[in-house]
Amino acid sequence: MPNSLAIAAVLVLPGLIGAIFLALFLAERVRPLRQPTRPLWQRLKVNAGVTAIAALLNLAVVQTAAYFTIQRAEGQGFGLVRWLPMPPLVTGAAAFLLLDLTFYYWHRANHGIPFLWRFHNAHHIDPDLDVSTGFRFHFGEMVFSAGLRAAQVALIGASLGTYLLYELVYQSNTLFHHSNLRLPLALERRLTWLLVTPRMHGIHHSQVREETNSNYGVIFPWWDRLHQTLRLNVPQSDITIGVPAYTDPADNQLVNVLRLPFQPQRDYWLHQQPIACDPAVVGQDRSKLVNAKQAAK
């Protein structure tokens, strides 16, 4: 059963995720949230190159490590949710939530640990944010992720079915919240209680360091609320995407992105923009996720 499930996942998941990517790509052309600052096709060529390498490593290293770790952990009855007497549905839900919580911690680590940030920075220096950015991760970060996935599934004790379901939702919402899709504001305000959304994650890609160091969630925003890293009181109209020290067009060429972690690092935030979360400003901005009264809290 596990082998057939894994084979089915390899055959089906890429097609589903590809369809979601295409749907979001077309939707953000019709209803863009932010206006582009660079030619789309130039960015797509770079992001496609970075993505191709990352996708191969994801399949060959990350998913392989996760699969064999799950098999071994299941055979030995190892993992937190296996040690607790819970009904199967509760066990699966607990494993799903723990997978997402540990990804929140991993994301924070990629920002907080200088060595990891060298690699994660390749994701953040994209000068515009759209669905193609959702796949743009440096191959070094993918290699490190293999260790995380193995530790996750072993310690949590997630079953193969739970892990594959999480992987589908994880990849889908990663594409969704990186997309440049303008949702109706009233809808997105409600969605921020349940999912990480495009406006919410747009703040995370801001050139303001304090804004970048917020909104780390992947699927659920609850971990940001729990750890007080949630930031919604930033007008979308004032967000500049990227990292201040890497705004030169040459920085976003494929070769330069790939070798970025291995080069001497610049002062990332030296020329950052001022924080734009004054309640009066937020109150005038129709793209805000909170109102002026909430922003003042």
PDB file of C-alpha atoms in Angstrom:
ATOM      1  CA  MET A   1       0.000   0.000   0.000  1.00  0.00           C
ATOM      2  CA  PRO A   2       2.695   2.615   0.848  1.00  0.00           C
ATOM      3  CA  ASN A   3       4.536   1.869  -2.398  1.00  0.00           C
ATOM      4  CA  SER A   4       1.408   2.199  -4.530  1.00  0.00           C
ATOM      5  CA  LEU A   5       0.473   5.414  -2.702  1.00  0.00           C
ATOM      6  CA  ALA A   6       3.924   6.853  -3.342  1.00  0.00           C
ATOM      7  CA  ILE A   7       3.760   5.912  -7.038  1.00  0.00           C
ATOM      8  CA  ALA A   8       0.306   7.492  -7.354  1.00  0.00           C
ATOM      9  CA  ALA A   9       1.621  10.652  -5.690  1.00  0.00           C
ATOM     10  CA  VAL A  10       4.555  10.891  -8.101  1.00  0.00           C
ATOM     11  CA  LEU A  11       2.144  10.577 -11.029  1.00  0.00           C
ATOM     12  CA  VAL A  12      -0.664  12.842  -9.747  1.00  0.00           C
ATOM     13  CA  LEU A  13       0.805  15.554  -7.491  1.00  0.00           C
ATOM     14  CA  PRO A  14       2.990  17.282 -10.117  1.00  0.00           C
ATOM     15  CA  GLY A  15       0.000  17.567 -12.440  1.00  0.00           C
ATOM     16  CA  LEU A  16      -2.236  19.025  -9.712  1.00  0.00           C
ATOM     17  CA  ILE A  17       0.391  21.514  -8.586  1.00  0.00           C
ATOM     18  CA  GLY A  18       1.130  22.435 -12.205  1.00  0.00           C
ATOM     19  CA  ALA A  19      -2.575  23.101 -12.815  1.00  0.00           C
ATOM     20  CA  ILE A  20      -2.753  25.318  -9.716  1.00  0.00           C
ATOM     21  CA  PHE A  21       0.335  27.211 -10.894  1.00  0.00           C
ATOM     22  CA  LEU A  22      -1.182  27.809 -14.325  1.00  0.00           C
ATOM     23  CA  ALA A  23      -4.540  28.917 -12.887  1.00  0.00           C
ATOM     24  CA  LEU A  24      -2.858  31.417 -10.545  1.00  0.00           C
ATOM     25  CA  PHE A  25      -0.523  32.641 -13.284  1.00  0.00           C
ATOM     26  CA  LEU A  26      -3.490  33.434 -15.518  1.00  0.00           C
ATOM     27  CA  ALA A  27      -5.559  34.908 -12.674  1.00  0.00           C
ATOM     28  CA  GLU A  28      -2.830  37.310 -11.588  1.00  0.00           C
ATOM     29  CA  ARG A  29      -2.590  38.594 -15.172  1.00  0.00           C
ATOM     30  CA  VAL A  30      -6.276  39.541 -14.958  1.00  0.00           C
ATOM     31  CA  ARG A  31      -6.348  40.880 -11.383  1.00  0.00           C
ATOM     32  CA  PRO A  32      -2.819  41.969 -10.372  1.00  0.00           C
ATOM     33  CA  LEU A  33      -2.250  43.051  -6.781  1.00  0.00           C
ATOM     34  CA  ARG A  34       0.993  44.973  -7.426  1.00  0.00           C
ATOM     35  CA  GLN A  35       2.313  46.559 -10.598  1.00  0.00           C
ATOM     36  CA  PRO A  36       5.494  44.928 -11.970  1.00  0.00           C
ATOM     37  CA  THR A  37       8.822  46.727 -11.701  1.00  0.00           C
ATOM     38  CA  ARG A  38      10.731  44.452 -14.104  1.00  0.00           C
ATOM     39  CA  PRO A  39       9.813  42.783 -17.418  1.00  0.00           C
ATOM     40  CA  LEU A  40       7.891  39.591 -16.697  1.00  0.00           C
ATOM     41  CA  TRP A  41       9.660  37.333 -19.184  1.00  0.00           C
ATOM     42  CA  GLN A  42      13.104  38.300 -17.936  1.00  0.00           C
ATOM     43  CA  ARG A  43      12.098  37.279 -14.431  1.00  0.00           C
ATOM     44  CA  LEU A  44      10.393  34.109 -15.617  1.00  0.00           C
ATOM     45  CA  LYS A  45      13.574  32.932 -17.347  1.00  0.00           C
ATOM     46  CA  VAL A  46      15.554  33.344 -14.130  1.00  0.00           C
ATOM     47  CA  ASN A  47      12.862  31.794 -11.941  1.00  0.00           C
ATOM     48  CA  ALA A  48      12.432  28.874 -14.341  1.00  0.00           C
ATOM     49  CA  GLY A  49      16.157  28.125 -14.191  1.00  0.00           C
ATOM     50  CA  VAL A  50      16.297  28.265 -10.396  1.00  0.00           C
ATOM     51  CA  THR A  51      13.087  26.230 -10.182  1.00  0.00           C
ATOM     52  CA  ALA A  52      14.290  23.493 -12.541  1.00  0.00           C
ATOM     53  CA  ILE A  53      17.321  22.756 -10.362  1.00  0.00           C
ATOM     54  CA  ALA A  54      15.287  23.009  -7.155  1.00  0.00           C
ATOM     55  CA  ALA A  55      12.564  20.695  -8.508  1.00  0.00           C
ATOM     56  CA  LEU A  56      15.056  18.002  -9.450  1.00  0.00           C
ATOM     57  CA  LEU A  57      16.659  18.147  -6.019  1.00  0.00           C
ATOM     58  CA  ASN A  58      13.263  18.198  -4.332  1.00  0.00           C
ATOM     59  CA  LEU A  59      12.264  14.967  -6.048  1.00  0.00           C
ATOM     60  CA  ALA A  60      15.642  13.225  -5.874  1.00  0.00           C
ATOM     61  CA  VAL A  61      16.733  14.273  -2.383  1.00  0.00           C
ATOM     62  CA  VAL A  62      13.985  15.889  -0.276  1.00  0.00           C
ATOM     63  CA  GLN A  63      11.064  13.627  -1.138  1.00  0.00           C
ATOM     64  CA  THR A  64      13.246  10.536  -1.251  1.00  0.00           C
ATOM     65  CA  ALA A  65      14.584  11.296   2.229  1.00  0.00           C
ATOM     66  CA  ALA A  66      11.053  11.858   3.510  1.00  0.00           C
ATOM     67  CA  TYR A  67       9.722   8.625   1.973  1.00  0.00           C
ATOM     68  CA  PHE A  68      12.391   6.312   3.337  1.00  0.00           C
ATOM     69  CA  THR A  69      12.301   8.001   6.755  1.00  0.00           C
ATOM     70  CA  ILE A  70       8.531   7.494   6.930  1.00  0.00           C
ATOM     71  CA  GLN A  71       8.927   3.845   5.983  1.00  0.00           C
ATOM     72  CA  ARG A  72      11.539   3.265   8.657  1.00  0.00           C
ATOM     73  CA  ALA A  73       9.671   5.196  11.360  1.00  0.00           C
ATOM     74  CA  GLU A  74       6.450   3.290  10.616  1.00  0.00           C
ATOM     75  CA  GLY A  75       8.266  -0.025  10.799  1.00  0.00           C
ATOM     76  CA  GLN A  76       9.685   0.851  14.222  1.00  0.00           C
ATOM     77  CA  GLY A  77       6.551   2.550  15.561  1.00  0.00           C
ATOM     78  CA  PHE A  78       8.545   5.751  16.057  1.00  0.00           C
ATOM     79  CA  GLY A  79       7.094   9.268  16.262  1.00  0.00           C
ATOM     80  CA  LEU A  80       5.193  11.525  18.624  1.00  0.00           C
ATOM     81  CA  VAL A  81       1.692  10.964  17.248  1.00  0.00           C
ATOM     82  CA  ARG A  82       2.221   7.180  17.263  1.00  0.00           C
ATOM     83  CA  TRP A  83       3.053   7.236  20.959  1.00  0.00           C
ATOM     84  CA  LEU A  84      -0.177   9.020  21.914  1.00  0.00           C
ATOM     85  CA  PRO A  85      -3.430   7.037  22.156  1.00  0.00           C
ATOM     86  CA  MET A  86      -5.600   8.950  19.675  1.00  0.00           C
ATOM     87  CA  PRO A  87      -8.150   8.008  17.009  1.00  0.00           C
ATOM     88  CA  PRO A  88      -6.666   7.818  13.487  1.00  0.00           C
ATOM     89  CA  LEU A  89      -8.385  11.026  12.330  1.00  0.00           C
ATOM     90  CA  VAL A  90      -7.044  12.976  15.315  1.00  0.00           C
ATOM     91  CA  THR A  91      -3.597  11.464  14.791  1.00  0.00           C
ATOM     92  CA  GLY A  92      -3.572  12.590  11.155  1.00  0.00           C
ATOM     93  CA  ALA A  93      -4.790  16.090  12.025  1.00  0.00           C
ATOM     94  CA  ALA A  94      -2.185  16.457  14.779  1.00  0.00           C
ATOM     95  CA  ALA A  95       0.604  15.342  12.434  1.00  0.00           C
ATOM     96  CA  PHE A  96      -0.614  17.778   9.751  1.00  0.00           C
ATOM     97  CA  LEU A  97      -0.569  20.698  12.209  1.00  0.00           C
ATOM     98  CA  LEU A  98       2.844  19.746  13.579  1.00  0.00           C
ATOM     99  CA  LEU A  99       4.282  19.578  10.073  1.00  0.00           C
ATOM    100  CA  ASP A 100       3.077  23.118   9.447  1.00  0.00           C
ATOM    101  CA  LEU A 101       4.304  24.383  12.822  1.00  0.00           C
ATOM    102  CA  THR A 102       7.782  22.984  12.245  1.00  0.00           C
ATOM    103  CA  PHE A 103       7.878  24.623   8.806  1.00  0.00           C
ATOM    104  CA  TYR A 104       7.124  27.916  10.544  1.00  0.00           C
ATOM    105  CA  TYR A 105      10.195  27.364  12.744  1.00  0.00           C
ATOM    106  CA  TRP A 106      12.282  26.363   9.728  1.00  0.00           C
ATOM    107  CA  HIS A 107      11.263  29.533   7.899  1.00  0.00           C
ATOM    108  CA  ARG A 108      12.237  31.647  10.915  1.00  0.00           C
ATOM    109  CA  ALA A 109      15.562  29.834  11.081  1.00  0.00           C
ATOM    110  CA  ASN A 110      16.226  30.669   7.429  1.00  0.00           C
ATOM    111  CA  HIS A 111      15.853  34.336   8.322  1.00  0.00           C
ATOM    112  CA  GLY A 112      17.537  34.258  11.710  1.00  0.00           C
ATOM    113  CA  ILE A 113      20.631  32.127  11.039  1.00  0.00           C
ATOM    114  CA  PRO A 114      23.091  34.038   8.807  1.00  0.00           C
ATOM    115  CA  PHE A 115      24.383  30.923   7.025  1.00  0.00           C
ATOM    116  CA  LEU A 116      20.875  29.777   6.080  1.00  0.00           C
ATOM    117  CA  TRP A 117      19.855  33.317   5.089  1.00  0.00           C
ATOM    118  CA  ARG A 118      22.633  33.361   2.466  1.00  0.00           C
ATOM    119  CA  PHE A 119      20.649  30.708   0.575  1.00  0.00           C
ATOM    120  CA  HIS A 120      17.133  31.898   1.409  1.00  0.00           C
ATOM    121  CA  ASN A 121      18.088  35.392   0.249  1.00  0.00           C
ATOM    122  CA  ALA A 122      18.095  34.066  -3.325  1.00  0.00           C
ATOM    123  CA  HIS A 123      14.334  33.684  -2.933  1.00  0.00           C
ATOM    124  CA  HIS A 124      13.841  37.174  -1.502  1.00  0.00           C
ATOM    125  CA  ILE A 125      15.845  39.194  -4.031  1.00  0.00           C
ATOM    126  CA  ASP A 126      13.260  38.559  -6.748  1.00  0.00           C
ATOM    127  CA  PRO A 127      12.325  42.184  -7.565  1.00  0.00           C
ATOM    128  CA  ASP A 128       8.656  41.324  -8.069  1.00  0.00           C
ATOM    129  CA  LEU A 129       6.474  38.825  -6.256  1.00  0.00           C
ATOM    130  CA  ASP A 130       4.216  36.476  -8.176  1.00  0.00           C
ATOM    131  CA  VAL A 131       3.366  32.796  -8.433  1.00  0.00           C
ATOM    132  CA  SER A 132       6.700  31.998 -10.101  1.00  0.00           C
ATOM    133  CA  THR A 133       8.505  33.205  -6.959  1.00  0.00           C
ATOM    134  CA  GLY A 134       6.784  30.388  -5.084  1.00  0.00           C
ATOM    135  CA  PHE A 135       9.079  27.846  -6.777  1.00  0.00           C
ATOM    136  CA  ARG A 136      12.222  29.988  -6.695  1.00  0.00           C
ATOM    137  CA  PHE A 137      14.425  28.444  -3.992  1.00  0.00           C
ATOM    138  CA  HIS A 138      18.186  28.017  -4.160  1.00  0.00           C
ATOM    139  CA  PHE A 139      19.416  24.455  -4.626  1.00  0.00           C
ATOM    140  CA  GLY A 140      21.422  24.747  -1.401  1.00  0.00           C
ATOM    141  CA  GLU A 141      18.267  25.498   0.553  1.00  0.00           C
ATOM    142  CA  MET A 142      16.652  22.433  -0.993  1.00  0.00           C
ATOM    143  CA  VAL A 143      19.536  20.232   0.168  1.00  0.00           C
ATOM    144  CA  PHE A 144      19.210  21.559   3.722  1.00  0.00           C
ATOM    145  CA  SER A 145      15.456  20.961   3.519  1.00  0.00           C
ATOM    146  CA  ALA A 146      16.077  17.244   3.062  1.00  0.00           C
ATOM    147  CA  GLY A 147      17.433  17.043   6.597  1.00  0.00           C
ATOM    148  CA  LEU A 148      14.457  19.006   7.885  1.00  0.00           C
ATOM    149  CA  ARG A 149      11.943  16.729   6.148  1.00  0.00           C
ATOM    150  CA  ALA A 150      13.591  13.595   7.497  1.00  0.00           C
ATOM    151  CA  ALA A 151      13.625  14.996  11.034  1.00  0.00           C
ATOM    152  CA  GLN A 152      10.032  16.230  10.707  1.00  0.00           C
ATOM    153  CA  VAL A 153       8.440  12.989   9.597  1.00  0.00           C
ATOM    154  CA  ALA A 154      10.530  10.894  11.994  1.00  0.00           C
ATOM    155  CA  LEU A 155       9.941  12.924  15.148  1.00  0.00           C
ATOM    156  CA  ILE A 156       6.294  13.742  14.388  1.00  0.00           C
ATOM    157  CA  GLY A 157       5.484  10.244  13.146  1.00  0.00           C
ATOM    158  CA  ALA A 158       3.430  11.371  10.149  1.00  0.00           C
ATOM    159  CA  SER A 159       2.043   8.586   7.981  1.00  0.00           C
ATOM    160  CA  LEU A 160       2.759   8.588   4.258  1.00  0.00           C
ATOM    161  CA  GLY A 161      -0.849   9.569   3.490  1.00  0.00           C
ATOM    162  CA  THR A 162      -0.755  12.504   5.914  1.00  0.00           C
ATOM    163  CA  TYR A 163       2.604  13.627   4.571  1.00  0.00           C
ATOM    164  CA  LEU A 164       1.420  13.528   0.948  1.00  0.00           C
ATOM    165  CA  LEU A 165      -1.742  15.449   1.819  1.00  0.00           C
ATOM    166  CA  TYR A 166       0.351  18.029   3.632  1.00  0.00           C
ATOM    167  CA  GLU A 167       2.754  18.267   0.694  1.00  0.00           C
ATOM    168  CA  LEU A 168      -0.134  18.984  -1.695  1.00  0.00           C
ATOM    169  CA  VAL A 169      -1.632  21.689   0.549  1.00  0.00           C
ATOM    170  CA  TYR A 170       1.820  23.093   1.366  1.00  0.00           C
ATOM    171  CA  GLN A 171       2.825  23.460  -2.282  1.00  0.00           C
ATOM    172  CA  SER A 172      -0.596  24.804  -3.280  1.00  0.00           C
ATOM    173  CA  ASN A 173      -0.737  27.472  -0.604  1.00  0.00           C
ATOM    174  CA  THR A 174       2.899  28.410  -1.208  1.00  0.00           C
ATOM    175  CA  LEU A 175       1.933  29.210  -4.797  1.00  0.00           C
ATOM    176  CA  PHE A 176      -1.244  30.972  -3.662  1.00  0.00           C
ATOM    177  CA  HIS A 177       0.354  33.291  -1.108  1.00  0.00           C
ATOM    178  CA  HIS A 178       3.261  34.146  -3.417  1.00  0.00           C
ATOM    179  CA  SER A 179       0.871  35.000  -6.224  1.00  0.00           C
ATOM    180  CA  ASN A 180       0.165  38.554  -7.339  1.00  0.00           C
ATOM    181  CA  LEU A 181      -3.563  37.902  -7.269  1.00  0.00           C
ATOM    182  CA  ARG A 182      -5.772  40.726  -6.040  1.00  0.00           C
ATOM    183  CA  LEU A 183      -8.576  39.146  -4.039  1.00  0.00           C
ATOM    184  CA  PRO A 184     -11.590  41.155  -2.885  1.00  0.00           C
ATOM    185  CA  LEU A 185     -10.352  42.872   0.260  1.00  0.00           C
ATOM    186  CA  ALA A 186     -13.277  41.771   2.419  1.00  0.00           C
ATOM    187  CA  LEU A 187     -12.659  38.153   1.414  1.00  0.00           C
ATOM    188  CA  GLU A 188      -8.930  38.325   2.067  1.00  0.00           C
ATOM    189  CA  ARG A 189      -9.430  39.904   5.491  1.00  0.00           C
ATOM    190  CA  ARG A 190     -11.478  36.861   6.447  1.00  0.00           C
ATOM    191  CA  LEU A 191      -9.046  34.429   4.827  1.00  0.00           C
ATOM    192  CA  THR A 192      -6.150  35.755   6.945  1.00  0.00           C
ATOM    193  CA  TRP A 193      -7.737  34.011   9.928  1.00  0.00           C
ATOM    194  CA  LEU A 194      -7.457  30.671   8.145  1.00  0.00           C
ATOM    195  CA  LEU A 195      -4.713  30.839   5.489  1.00  0.00           C
ATOM    196  CA  VAL A 196      -1.612  32.796   4.595  1.00  0.00           C
ATOM    197  CA  THR A 197      -2.732  35.088   1.752  1.00  0.00           C
ATOM    198  CA  PRO A 198      -1.073  37.150  -1.025  1.00  0.00           C
ATOM    199  CA  ARG A 199      -1.310  40.497   0.782  1.00  0.00           C
ATOM    200  CA  MET A 200      -0.080  38.942   4.020  1.00  0.00           C
ATOM    201  CA  HIS A 201       2.928  37.300   2.388  1.00  0.00           C
ATOM    202  CA  GLY A 202       3.612  40.398   0.305  1.00  0.00           C
ATOM    203  CA  ILE A 203       4.505  42.140   3.562  1.00  0.00           C
ATOM    204  CA  HIS A 204       7.017  39.378   4.270  1.00  0.00           C
ATOM    205  CA  HIS A 205       8.775  40.162   0.961  1.00  0.00           C
ATOM    206  CA  SER A 206       9.065  43.870   1.759  1.00  0.00           C
ATOM    207  CA  GLN A 207      12.400  45.701   1.604  1.00  0.00           C
ATOM    208  CA  VAL A 208      11.806  46.816   5.192  1.00  0.00           C
ATOM    209  CA  ARG A 209      13.624  44.422   7.519  1.00  0.00           C
ATOM    210  CA  GLU A 210      11.009  44.584  10.277  1.00  0.00           C
ATOM    211  CA  GLU A 211       8.338  43.663   7.760  1.00  0.00           C
ATOM    212  CA  THR A 212      10.381  40.871   6.205  1.00  0.00           C
ATOM    213  CA  ASN A 213      10.882  39.423   9.690  1.00  0.00           C
ATOM    214  CA  SER A 214       7.160  38.768  10.056  1.00  0.00           C
ATOM    215  CA  ASN A 215       4.465  36.536   8.555  1.00  0.00           C
ATOM    216  CA  TYR A 216       6.544  33.348   8.407  1.00  0.00           C
ATOM    217  CA  GLY A 217       3.573  30.987   8.123  1.00  0.00           C
ATOM    218  CA  VAL A 218       3.247  28.662   5.131  1.00  0.00           C
ATOM    219  CA  ILE A 219      -0.319  27.362   5.326  1.00  0.00           C
ATOM    220  CA  PHE A 220      -1.820  28.591   8.573  1.00  0.00           C
ATOM    221  CA  PRO A 221      -1.330  32.099   9.994  1.00  0.00           C
ATOM    222  CA  TRP A 222      -1.998  30.810  13.514  1.00  0.00           C
ATOM    223  CA  TRP A 223       1.690  30.262  14.282  1.00  0.00           C
ATOM    224  CA  ASP A 224       2.430  33.925  13.537  1.00  0.00           C
ATOM    225  CA  ARG A 225      -0.409  34.943  15.824  1.00  0.00           C
ATOM    226  CA  LEU A 226       0.821  32.566  18.533  1.00  0.00           C
ATOM    227  CA  HIS A 227       4.434  33.809  18.326  1.00  0.00           C
ATOM    228  CA  GLN A 228       3.474  37.471  17.787  1.00  0.00           C
ATOM    229  CA  THR A 229       5.161  37.672  14.386  1.00  0.00           C
ATOM    230  CA  LEU A 230       1.987  38.565  12.507  1.00  0.00           C
ATOM    231  CA  ARG A 231       2.033  41.949  10.739  1.00  0.00           C
ATOM    232  CA  LEU A 232      -0.983  43.148   8.788  1.00  0.00           C
ATOM    233  CA  ASN A 233      -0.897  46.916   9.336  1.00  0.00           C
ATOM    234  CA  VAL A 234       1.211  47.702   6.261  1.00  0.00           C
ATOM    235  CA  PRO A 235      -0.344  49.409   3.218  1.00  0.00           C
ATOM    236  CA  GLN A 236       0.222  47.324   0.105  1.00  0.00           C
ATOM    237  CA  SER A 237       0.759  50.527  -1.857  1.00  0.00           C
ATOM    238  CA  ASP A 238       3.904  51.248   0.186  1.00  0.00           C
ATOM    239  CA  ILE A 239       5.517  47.816  -0.136  1.00  0.00           C
ATOM    240  CA  THR A 240       8.638  47.554  -2.290  1.00  0.00           C
ATOM    241  CA  ILE A 241       9.506  43.930  -3.019  1.00  0.00           C
ATOM    242  CA  GLY A 242      13.038  42.601  -2.623  1.00  0.00           C
ATOM    243  CA  VAL A 243      16.160  43.111  -0.503  1.00  0.00           C
ATOM    244  CA  PRO A 244      17.615  46.657  -0.528  1.00  0.00           C
ATOM    245  CA  ALA A 245      21.241  45.633  -1.164  1.00  0.00           C
ATOM    246  CA  TYR A 246      20.326  43.439  -4.154  1.00  0.00           C
ATOM    247  CA  THR A 247      18.191  45.648  -6.389  1.00  0.00           C
ATOM    248  CA  ASP A 248      20.561  45.945  -9.342  1.00  0.00           C
ATOM    249  CA  PRO A 249      19.158  44.108 -12.407  1.00  0.00           C
ATOM    250  CA  ALA A 250      22.411  42.156 -12.632  1.00  0.00           C
ATOM    251  CA  ASP A 251      21.723  40.662  -9.197  1.00  0.00           C
ATOM    252  CA  ASN A 252      18.713  38.880 -10.651  1.00  0.00           C
ATOM    253  CA  GLN A 253      20.499  37.083 -13.462  1.00  0.00           C
ATOM    254  CA  LEU A 254      20.446  33.300 -13.220  1.00  0.00           C
ATOM    255  CA  VAL A 255      24.178  32.739 -12.693  1.00  0.00           C
ATOM    256  CA  ASN A 256      24.358  35.476 -10.073  1.00  0.00           C
ATOM    257  CA  VAL A 257      21.360  34.098  -8.193  1.00  0.00           C
ATOM    258  CA  LEU A 258      22.888  30.604  -8.114  1.00  0.00           C
ATOM    259  CA  ARG A 259      26.266  31.762  -6.855  1.00  0.00           C
ATOM    260  CA  LEU A 260      24.842  34.372  -4.459  1.00  0.00           C
ATOM    261  CA  PRO A 261      25.312  32.330  -1.231  1.00  0.00           C
ATOM    262  CA  PHE A 262      28.958  31.672  -2.059  1.00  0.00           C
ATOM    263  CA  GLN A 263      29.839  35.335  -2.632  1.00  0.00           C
ATOM    264  CA  PRO A 264      30.799  37.967  -0.021  1.00  0.00           C
ATOM    265  CA  GLN A 265      27.531  39.272   1.373  1.00  0.00           C
ATOM    266  CA  ARG A 266      26.470  42.907   1.269  1.00  0.00           C
ATOM    267  CA  ASP A 267      24.770  44.882   4.027  1.00  0.00           C
ATOM    268  CA  TYR A 268      21.299  43.582   3.179  1.00  0.00           C
ATOM    269  CA  TRP A 269      19.216  46.314   4.809  1.00  0.00           C
ATOM    270  CA  LEU A 270      21.473  49.389   4.580  1.00  0.00           C
ATOM    271  CA  HIS A 271      19.197  51.243   2.161  1.00  0.00           C
ATOM    272  CA  GLN A 272      15.841  49.972   3.376  1.00  0.00           C
ATOM    273  CA  GLN A 273      12.673  52.007   3.089  1.00  0.00           C
ATOM    274  CA  PRO A 274      11.051  53.504   6.198  1.00  0.00           C
ATOM    275  CA  ILE A 275       8.328  51.509   7.925  1.00  0.00           C
ATOM    276  CA  ALA A 276       4.915  52.502   6.595  1.00  0.00           C
ATOM    277  CA  CYS A 277       2.440  51.353   9.218  1.00  0.00           C
ATOM    278  CA  ASP A 278       1.281  54.666  10.670  1.00  0.00           C
ATOM    279  CA  PRO A 279      -2.423  54.214  11.547  1.00  0.00           C
ATOM    280  CA  ALA A 280      -3.376  57.399   9.718  1.00  0.00           C
ATOM    281  CA  VAL A 281      -1.697  56.163   6.537  1.00  0.00           C
ATOM    282  CA  VAL A 282      -3.175  52.701   6.882  1.00  0.00           C
ATOM    283  CA  GLY A 283      -6.611  54.208   7.372  1.00  0.00           C
ATOM    284  CA  GLN A 284      -6.382  55.935   3.990  1.00  0.00           C
ATOM    285  CA  ASP A 285      -5.150  52.901   2.076  1.00  0.00           C
ATOM    286  CA  ARG A 286      -7.797  50.740   0.471  1.00  0.00           C
ATOM    287  CA  SER A 287      -5.450  47.777   0.205  1.00  0.00           C
ATOM    288  CA  LYS A 288      -4.946  47.507   3.980  1.00  0.00           C
ATOM    289  CA  LEU A 289      -5.639  44.209   5.721  1.00  0.00           C
ATOM    290  CA  VAL A 290      -6.575  45.970   8.957  1.00  0.00           C
ATOM    291  CA  ASN A 291      -8.352  49.233   9.605  1.00  0.00           C
ATOM    292  CA  ALA A 292      -6.859  52.291  11.310  1.00  0.00           C
ATOM    293  CA  LYS A 293      -8.260  51.351  14.709  1.00  0.00           C
ATOM    294  CA  GLN A 294      -6.738  47.859  14.515  1.00  0.00           C
ATOM    295  CA  ALA A 295      -3.432  49.288  13.274  1.00  0.00           C
ATOM    296  CA  ALA A 296      -3.160  51.486  16.346  1.00  0.00           C
ATOM    297  CA  LYS A 297      -3.215  48.468  18.664  1.00  0.00           C
TER     298      LYS A 297
END
